[in-house]
Coordinates of C-alpha atoms in Angstrom, one line a residue:
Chain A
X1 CA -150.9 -105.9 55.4
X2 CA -147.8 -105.5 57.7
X3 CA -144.8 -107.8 56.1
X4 CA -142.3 -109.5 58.7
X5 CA -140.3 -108.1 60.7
X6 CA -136.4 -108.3 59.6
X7 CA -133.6 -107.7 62.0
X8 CA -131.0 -105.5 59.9
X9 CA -128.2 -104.6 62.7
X10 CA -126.1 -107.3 61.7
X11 CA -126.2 -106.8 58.1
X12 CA -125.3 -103.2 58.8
X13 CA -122.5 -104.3 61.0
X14 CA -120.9 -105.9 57.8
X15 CA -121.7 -103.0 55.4
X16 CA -119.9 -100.9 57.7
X17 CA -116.9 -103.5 57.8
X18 CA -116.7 -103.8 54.3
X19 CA -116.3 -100.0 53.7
X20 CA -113.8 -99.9 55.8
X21 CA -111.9 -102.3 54.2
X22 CA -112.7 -100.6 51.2
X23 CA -112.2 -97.5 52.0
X24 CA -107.8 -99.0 52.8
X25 CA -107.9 -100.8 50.0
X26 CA -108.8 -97.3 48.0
X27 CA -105.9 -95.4 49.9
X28 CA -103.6 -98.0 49.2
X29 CA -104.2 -97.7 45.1
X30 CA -104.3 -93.8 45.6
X31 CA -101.3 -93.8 47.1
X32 CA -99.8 -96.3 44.5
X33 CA -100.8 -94.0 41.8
X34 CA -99.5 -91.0 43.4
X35 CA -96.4 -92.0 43.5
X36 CA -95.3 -92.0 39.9
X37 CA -98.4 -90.6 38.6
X38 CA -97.0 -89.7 35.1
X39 CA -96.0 -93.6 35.2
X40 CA -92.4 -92.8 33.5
X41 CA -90.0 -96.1 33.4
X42 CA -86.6 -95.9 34.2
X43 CA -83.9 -98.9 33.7
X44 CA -82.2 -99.2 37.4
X45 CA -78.9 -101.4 38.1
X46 CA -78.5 -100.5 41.4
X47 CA -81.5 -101.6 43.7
X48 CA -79.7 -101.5 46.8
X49 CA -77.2 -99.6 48.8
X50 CA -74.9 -102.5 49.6
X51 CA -74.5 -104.7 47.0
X52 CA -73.7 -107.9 48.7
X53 CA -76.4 -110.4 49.3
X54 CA -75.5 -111.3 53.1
X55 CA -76.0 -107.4 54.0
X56 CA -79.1 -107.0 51.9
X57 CA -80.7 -110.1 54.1
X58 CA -79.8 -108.2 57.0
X59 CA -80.4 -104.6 56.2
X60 CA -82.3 -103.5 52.8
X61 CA -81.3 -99.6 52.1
X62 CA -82.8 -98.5 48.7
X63 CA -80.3 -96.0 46.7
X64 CA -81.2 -92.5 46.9
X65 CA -79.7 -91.2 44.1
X66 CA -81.6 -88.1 42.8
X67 CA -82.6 -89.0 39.4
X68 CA -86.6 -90.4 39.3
X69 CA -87.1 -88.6 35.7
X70 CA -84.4 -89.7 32.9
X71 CA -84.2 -92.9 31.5
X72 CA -80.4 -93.8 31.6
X73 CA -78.8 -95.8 29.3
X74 CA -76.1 -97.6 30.9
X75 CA -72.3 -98.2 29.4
X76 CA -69.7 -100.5 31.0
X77 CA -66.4 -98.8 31.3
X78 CA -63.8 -100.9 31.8
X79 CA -60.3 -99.9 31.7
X80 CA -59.7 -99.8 27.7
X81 CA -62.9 -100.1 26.3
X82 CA -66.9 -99.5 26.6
X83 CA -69.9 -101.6 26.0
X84 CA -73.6 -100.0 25.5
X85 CA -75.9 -102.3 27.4
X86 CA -78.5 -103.8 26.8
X87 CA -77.4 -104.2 23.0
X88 CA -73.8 -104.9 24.4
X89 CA -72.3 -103.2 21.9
X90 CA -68.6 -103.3 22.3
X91 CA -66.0 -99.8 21.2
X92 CA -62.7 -100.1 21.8
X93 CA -60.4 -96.9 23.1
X94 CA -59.1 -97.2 20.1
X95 CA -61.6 -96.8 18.0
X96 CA -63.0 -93.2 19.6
X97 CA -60.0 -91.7 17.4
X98 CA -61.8 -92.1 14.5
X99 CA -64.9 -89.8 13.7
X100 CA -68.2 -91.2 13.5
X101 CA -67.5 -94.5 15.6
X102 CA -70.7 -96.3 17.4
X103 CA -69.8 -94.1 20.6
X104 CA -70.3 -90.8 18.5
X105 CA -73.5 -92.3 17.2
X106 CA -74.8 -93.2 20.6
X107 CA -74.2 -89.6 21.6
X108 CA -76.0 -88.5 18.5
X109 CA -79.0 -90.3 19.5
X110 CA -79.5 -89.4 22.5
X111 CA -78.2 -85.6 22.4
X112 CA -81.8 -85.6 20.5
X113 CA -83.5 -86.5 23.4
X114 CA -81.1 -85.4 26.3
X115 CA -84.5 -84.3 28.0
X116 CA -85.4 -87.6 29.0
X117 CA -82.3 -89.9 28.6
X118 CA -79.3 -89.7 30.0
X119 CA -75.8 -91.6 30.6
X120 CA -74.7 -93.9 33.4
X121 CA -70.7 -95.0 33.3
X122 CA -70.8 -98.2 35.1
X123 CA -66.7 -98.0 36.4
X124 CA -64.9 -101.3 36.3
X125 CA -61.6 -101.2 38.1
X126 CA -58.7 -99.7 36.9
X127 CA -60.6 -97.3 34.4
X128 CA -60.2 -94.5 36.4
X129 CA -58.1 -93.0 33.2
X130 CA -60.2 -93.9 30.6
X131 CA -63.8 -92.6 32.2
X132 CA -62.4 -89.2 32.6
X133 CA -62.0 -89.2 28.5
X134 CA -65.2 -90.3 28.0
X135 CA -67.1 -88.3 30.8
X136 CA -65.2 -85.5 29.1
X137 CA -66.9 -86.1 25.6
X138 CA -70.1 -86.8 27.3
X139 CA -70.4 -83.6 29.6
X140 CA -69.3 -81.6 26.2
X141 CA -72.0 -82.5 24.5
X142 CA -74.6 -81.3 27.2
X143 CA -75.5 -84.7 28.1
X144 CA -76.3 -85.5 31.8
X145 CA -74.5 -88.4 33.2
X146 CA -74.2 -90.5 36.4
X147 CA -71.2 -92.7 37.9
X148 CA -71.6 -95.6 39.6
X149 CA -68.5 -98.2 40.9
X150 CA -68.6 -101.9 39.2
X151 CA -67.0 -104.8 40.8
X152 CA -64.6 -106.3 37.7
X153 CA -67.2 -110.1 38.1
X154 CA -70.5 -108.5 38.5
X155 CA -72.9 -108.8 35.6
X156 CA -74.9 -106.2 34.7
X157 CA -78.7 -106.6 34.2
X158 CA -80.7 -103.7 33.8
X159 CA -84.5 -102.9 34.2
X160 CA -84.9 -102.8 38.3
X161 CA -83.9 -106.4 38.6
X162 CA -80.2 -105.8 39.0
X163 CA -77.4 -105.7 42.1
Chain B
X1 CA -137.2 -103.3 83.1
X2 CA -135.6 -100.7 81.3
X3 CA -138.0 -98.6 79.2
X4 CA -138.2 -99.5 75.7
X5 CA -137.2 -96.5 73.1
X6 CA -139.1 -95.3 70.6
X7 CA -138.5 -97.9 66.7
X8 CA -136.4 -96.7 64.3
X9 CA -136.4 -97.1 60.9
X10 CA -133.2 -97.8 59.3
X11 CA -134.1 -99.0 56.2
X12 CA -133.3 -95.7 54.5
X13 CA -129.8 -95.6 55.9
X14 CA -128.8 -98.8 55.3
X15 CA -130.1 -98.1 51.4
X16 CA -127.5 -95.5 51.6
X17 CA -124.3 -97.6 52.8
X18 CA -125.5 -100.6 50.3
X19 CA -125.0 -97.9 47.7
X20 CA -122.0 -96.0 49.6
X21 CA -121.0 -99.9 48.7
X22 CA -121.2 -100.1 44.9
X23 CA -119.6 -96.6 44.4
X24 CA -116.4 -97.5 46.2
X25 CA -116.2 -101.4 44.5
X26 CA -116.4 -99.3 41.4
X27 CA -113.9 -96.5 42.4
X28 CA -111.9 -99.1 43.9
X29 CA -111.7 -101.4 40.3
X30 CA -111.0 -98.5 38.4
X31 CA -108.2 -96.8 40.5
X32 CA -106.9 -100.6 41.0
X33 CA -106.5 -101.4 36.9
X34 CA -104.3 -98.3 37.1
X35 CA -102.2 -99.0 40.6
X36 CA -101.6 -102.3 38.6
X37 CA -99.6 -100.5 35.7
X38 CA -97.9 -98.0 38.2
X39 CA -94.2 -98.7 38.0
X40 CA -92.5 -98.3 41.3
X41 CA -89.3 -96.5 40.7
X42 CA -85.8 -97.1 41.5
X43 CA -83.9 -93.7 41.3
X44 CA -80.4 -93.8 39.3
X45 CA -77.3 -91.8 39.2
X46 CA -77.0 -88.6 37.9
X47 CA -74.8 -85.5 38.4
X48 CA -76.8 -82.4 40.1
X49 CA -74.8 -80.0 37.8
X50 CA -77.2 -77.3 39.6
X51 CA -76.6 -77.7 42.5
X52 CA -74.3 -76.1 45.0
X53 CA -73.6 -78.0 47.3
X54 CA -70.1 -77.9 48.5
X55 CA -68.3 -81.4 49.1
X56 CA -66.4 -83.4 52.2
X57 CA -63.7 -85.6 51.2
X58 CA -62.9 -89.5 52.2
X59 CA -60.8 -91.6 50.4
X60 CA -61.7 -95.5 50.3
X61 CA -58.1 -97.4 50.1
X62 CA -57.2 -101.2 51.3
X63 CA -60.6 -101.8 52.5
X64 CA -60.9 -99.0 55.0
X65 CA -61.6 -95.1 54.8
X66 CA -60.0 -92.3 55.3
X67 CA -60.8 -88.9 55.7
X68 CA -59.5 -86.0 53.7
X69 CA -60.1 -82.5 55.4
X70 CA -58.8 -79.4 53.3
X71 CA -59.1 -77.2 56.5
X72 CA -56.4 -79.8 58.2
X73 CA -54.4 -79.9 54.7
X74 CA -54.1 -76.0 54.7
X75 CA -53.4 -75.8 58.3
X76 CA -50.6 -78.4 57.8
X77 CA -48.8 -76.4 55.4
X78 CA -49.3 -73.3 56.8
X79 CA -47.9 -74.6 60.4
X80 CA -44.7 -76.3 58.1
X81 CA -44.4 -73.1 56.8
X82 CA -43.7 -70.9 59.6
X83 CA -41.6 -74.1 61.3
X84 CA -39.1 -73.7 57.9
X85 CA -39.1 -70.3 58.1
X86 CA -37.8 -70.5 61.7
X87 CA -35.5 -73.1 61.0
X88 CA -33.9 -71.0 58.2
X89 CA -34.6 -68.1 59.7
X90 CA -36.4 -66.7 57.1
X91 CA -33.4 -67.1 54.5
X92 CA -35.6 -67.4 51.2
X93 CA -33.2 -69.4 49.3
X94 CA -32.7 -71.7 52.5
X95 CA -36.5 -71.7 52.8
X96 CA -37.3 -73.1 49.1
X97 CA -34.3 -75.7 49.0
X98 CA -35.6 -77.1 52.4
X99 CA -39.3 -77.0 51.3
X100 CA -38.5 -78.9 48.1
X101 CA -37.0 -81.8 50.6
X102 CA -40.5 -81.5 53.0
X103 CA -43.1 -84.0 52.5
X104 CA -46.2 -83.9 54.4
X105 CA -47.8 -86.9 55.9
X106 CA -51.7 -86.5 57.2
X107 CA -54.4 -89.3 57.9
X108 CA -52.7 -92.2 55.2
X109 CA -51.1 -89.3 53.1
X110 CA -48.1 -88.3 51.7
X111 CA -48.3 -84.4 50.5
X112 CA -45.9 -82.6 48.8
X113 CA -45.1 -79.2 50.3
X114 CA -43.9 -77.7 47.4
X115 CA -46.9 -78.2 45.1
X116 CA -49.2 -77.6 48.3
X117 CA -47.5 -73.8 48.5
X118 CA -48.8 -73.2 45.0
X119 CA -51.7 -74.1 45.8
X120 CA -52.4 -77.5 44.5
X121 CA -52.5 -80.4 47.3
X122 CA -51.2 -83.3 45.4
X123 CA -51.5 -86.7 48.2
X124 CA -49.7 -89.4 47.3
X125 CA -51.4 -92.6 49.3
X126 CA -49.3 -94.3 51.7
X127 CA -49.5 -97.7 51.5
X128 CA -49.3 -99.3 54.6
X129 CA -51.5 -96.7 56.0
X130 CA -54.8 -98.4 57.7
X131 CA -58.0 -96.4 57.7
X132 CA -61.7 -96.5 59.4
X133 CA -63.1 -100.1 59.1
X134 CA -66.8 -100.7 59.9
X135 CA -66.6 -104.8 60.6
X136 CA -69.9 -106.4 61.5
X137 CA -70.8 -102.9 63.5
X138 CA -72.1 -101.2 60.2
X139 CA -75.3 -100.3 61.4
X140 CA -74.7 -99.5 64.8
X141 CA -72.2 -96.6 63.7
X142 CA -73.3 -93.9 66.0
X143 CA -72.2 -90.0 66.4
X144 CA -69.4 -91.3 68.6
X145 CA -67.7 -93.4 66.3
X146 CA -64.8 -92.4 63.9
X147 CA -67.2 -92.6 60.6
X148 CA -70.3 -91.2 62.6
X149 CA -69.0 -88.1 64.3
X150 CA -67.6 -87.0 60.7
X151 CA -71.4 -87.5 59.5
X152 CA -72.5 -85.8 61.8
X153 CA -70.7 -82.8 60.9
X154 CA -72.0 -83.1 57.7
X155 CA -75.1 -80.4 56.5
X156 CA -76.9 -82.1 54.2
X157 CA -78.5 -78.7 53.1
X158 CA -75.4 -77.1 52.3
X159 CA -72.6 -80.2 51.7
X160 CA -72.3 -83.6 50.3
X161 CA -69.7 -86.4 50.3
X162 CA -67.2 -87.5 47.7
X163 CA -65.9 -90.5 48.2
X164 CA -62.3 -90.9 45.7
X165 CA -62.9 -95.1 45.6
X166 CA -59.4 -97.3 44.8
X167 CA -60.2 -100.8 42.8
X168 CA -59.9 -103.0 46.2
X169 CA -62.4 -100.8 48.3
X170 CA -65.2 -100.8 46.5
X171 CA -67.6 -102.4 49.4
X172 CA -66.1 -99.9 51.9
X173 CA -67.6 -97.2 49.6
X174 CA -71.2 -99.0 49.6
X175 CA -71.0 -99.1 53.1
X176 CA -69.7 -95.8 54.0
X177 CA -72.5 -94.5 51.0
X178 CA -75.5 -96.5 52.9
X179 CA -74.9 -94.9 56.2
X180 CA -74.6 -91.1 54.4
X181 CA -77.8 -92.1 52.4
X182 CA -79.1 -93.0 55.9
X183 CA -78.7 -89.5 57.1
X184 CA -80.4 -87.2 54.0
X185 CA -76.7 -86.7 53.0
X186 CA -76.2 -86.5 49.3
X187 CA -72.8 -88.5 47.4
X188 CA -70.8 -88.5 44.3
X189 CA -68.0 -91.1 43.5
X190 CA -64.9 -90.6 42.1
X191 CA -62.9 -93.4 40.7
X192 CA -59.5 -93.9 41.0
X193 CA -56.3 -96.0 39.9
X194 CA -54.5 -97.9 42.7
X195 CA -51.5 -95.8 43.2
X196 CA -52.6 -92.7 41.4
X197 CA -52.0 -89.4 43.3
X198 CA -55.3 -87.3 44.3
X199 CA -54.9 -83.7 43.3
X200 CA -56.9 -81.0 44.4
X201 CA -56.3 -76.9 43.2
X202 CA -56.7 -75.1 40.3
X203 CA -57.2 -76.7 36.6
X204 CA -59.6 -79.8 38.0
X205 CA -63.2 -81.0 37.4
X206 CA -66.1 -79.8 39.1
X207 CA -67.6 -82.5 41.4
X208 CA -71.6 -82.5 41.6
X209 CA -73.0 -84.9 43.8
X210 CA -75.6 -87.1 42.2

C-alpha cells in the first residue's frame, strides 16, 4: 500500500538554516575557547588605555601590555609608604629597615611561586624616590614586576573591573 | 510544458542533516558549558627583562610632551664643543673654565655641558617650557603631526618608548601611550618627581619596556 505523499523541501530548507546557524554559533565557542584555552585568571586594574571616562565613551583602546600569563599582585606606592591590595595591607618606609617586615614576607611568598605571580607598583605621585627602593628589593630577589602611573584620587579595584 | 524530471528521493539525505542536526546541538552544548567558564583576559604590566629592544625617549611635563632625542643631545654638545674651542682657541684651561659656565638648552631642557662631556646627560626641566599637546585631535594624530611623525619613526621590532611621567601629566602619558599602543609600539613608564633632573650615562637602571 503506497502511503501519502509528503512534500519535504521546506523542511529541508530549515535543516539547512539551522546548521548554519549552528555551525556560527560553534565557531563562536571555538574561538572563545581558544583564546585562553588553559583558562589562567589574571587580576587586571587597567582595562583601558585612557583612563578617563569621557575618552573611553568615545574611543575604547584595550591595554596591550605583554603580560597574559602571571597573576600580579598589585601594591600601591605612594610617596612614603605601600599598601598590598586586595588585603590593603599598609607598610610604612619606615618599617622596611627592619628585617622580616610584612613587605619581606610578601616577597617570601611569592619568590615561591615567581613562575606564575608577579608584582605590579601602582605609582602615586611624588613616589618617584621611594619606588626606585622598592623596585630595587623586588628586581633583587628575581621577581618580575610591572609599573603602572596612579592618579593620587583614583581607587583601585582589581579583578578586570577596574580604571 | 516543460518536461517533468525524473522523482527523487530525498528521504535518505534529509535523515542525514536531521542527524548532521543532533551532533552539532550536542557539540555545540558541550563546547558552550566551556566558552561559559573561559575568562577573557586583560593583559597587565610587566617588564620584558628579555627583551632587547632599545628605547626612544619623551618626557610628559605641564600637561604636554616633549621629546628627548640622544642623537640631538650628543650633537649639541659636540657642536658646543668645537664653538668653545674656537672661542678659546683651543686654550685647555680657557676651555674647561668656559664649559663649566655653558648650559645647554634643547626641546624644554636645561643640560649641563660639563656633566654631558663625561658622558652623563643630566636635563634639568625648564619650567616655562611648553611641549606637544594633543587637545580634542587625539585620534586624528597623523604622520604629519608633531607626535605622529616621531611615531612613525619608531620600529616596533627593534625600539620602544619610555615615557619619564612628572605628577601633573599623567593623562598626557595615557594619551601619548594609547596612540603608540595603536601602532604595535611597545612602552615602559618611568616616574618622576616634579623638579627632579633626568640623568642618562653610566651607573643607571636598565629600562625594559613592558
Amino acid at each position: 500500500m503506497k502511503g501519502a505523499e509528503v512534500d519535504t523541501s521546506g523542511f529541508q530548507a530549515i535543516v539547512l538554516m539551522l546548521i548554519g546557524v549552528l555551525m556560527i554559533m560553534l565557531i563562536s565557542n571555538v574561538l572563545t575557547i581558544i583564546s585562553n584555552p588553559e583558562n589562567i585568571k589574571i587580576g587586571a586594574v587597567v582595562t583601558g588605555a585612557v583612563y578617563d571616562e569621557s575618552d573611553e565613551e568615545r574611543t575604547f583602546i584595550p591595554p596591550k601590555f605583554q603580560n597574559m600569563r602571571q597573576d600580579p599582585i598589585y601594591l600601591d606606592v605612594e610617596p612614603d609608604r605601600l599598601i598590598i591590595y586586595p588585603e590593603k595591607t599598609v607598610i610604612t618606609s619606615r618599617d622596611l629597615m627592619f628585617e622580616g617586615n610584612e613587605f619581606e614576607r610578601l616577597l617570601d611568598q611569592v619568590e615561591q611561586m615567581k613562575d606564575t605571580r608577579y608584582i605590579v607598583l601602582l605609582l602615586r605621585p611624588g613616589s618617584a624616590v621611594f619606588q626606585r627602593r622598592v623596585r630595587q628589593v623586588i628586581r633583587d630577589r628575581g621577581i618580575d614586576v610591572g609599573f603602572e602611573p596612579w592618579e593620587a584620587d583614583r581607587p583601585i579595584i582589581s579583578g578586570g573591573m577596574g580604571a | 510544458m516543460a518536461a517533468k524530471g525524473p522523482a527523487m528521493d530525498l528521504s535518505s539525505f534529509m535523515d542525514i542533516m536531521t542527524c548532521i542536526l543532533g551532533i552539532l546541538i550536542l557539540i555545540i552544548l558541550l563546547t558552550g558549558i566551556d566558552a561559559s567558564q573561559i575568562t577573557v583576559l586583560v593583559a597587565t604590566p610587566k617588564e620584558l627583562t628579555s627583551d632587547d629592544k632599545s628605547p626612544v625617549f619623551f618626557e610628559c611635563r605641564n600637561q604636554s610632551l616633549f621629546h628627548i632625542s640622544m642623537d640631538d643631545l650628543r650633537q649639541a654638545v659636540v657642536d658646543k664643543t668645537e664653538a668653545i674651542r674656537r672661542q678659546v682657541d683651543d686654550d685647555e684651561n680657557e676651555f674647561l673654565k668656559v664649559a663649566s659656565q655653558t648650559q645647554l638648552i634643547k626641546e624644554g631642557q636645561r643640560m649641563d655641558f660639563t656633566y654631558a662631556l663625561m658622558g652623563r646627560y643630566m636635563l634639568f626641566p625648564i619650567d616655562d617650557a611648553q611641549g606637544y599637546r594633543f587637545g580634542e585631535r587625539l585620534l586624528r594624530e597623523s604622520d604629519e603631526m608633531w607626535y605622529g611623525s616621531r611615531l612613525a619613526q619608531v620600529d616596533p621590532e627593534t625600539q620602544f618608548i619610555c615615557f619619564f611621567v612628572r605628577p601633573d601629566s599623567f593623562k598626557v602619558f595615557q594619551q601619548a601611550r594609547a596612540l603608540a599602543w595603536m601602532r604595535g609600539i611597545s612602552v615602559s613608564v618611568e616616574l618622576q618627581d616634579e623638579r627632579n633632573p633626568i640623568v642618562f650615562g653610566p651607573g643607571g637602571d636598565r629600562i625594559y619596556a613592558q
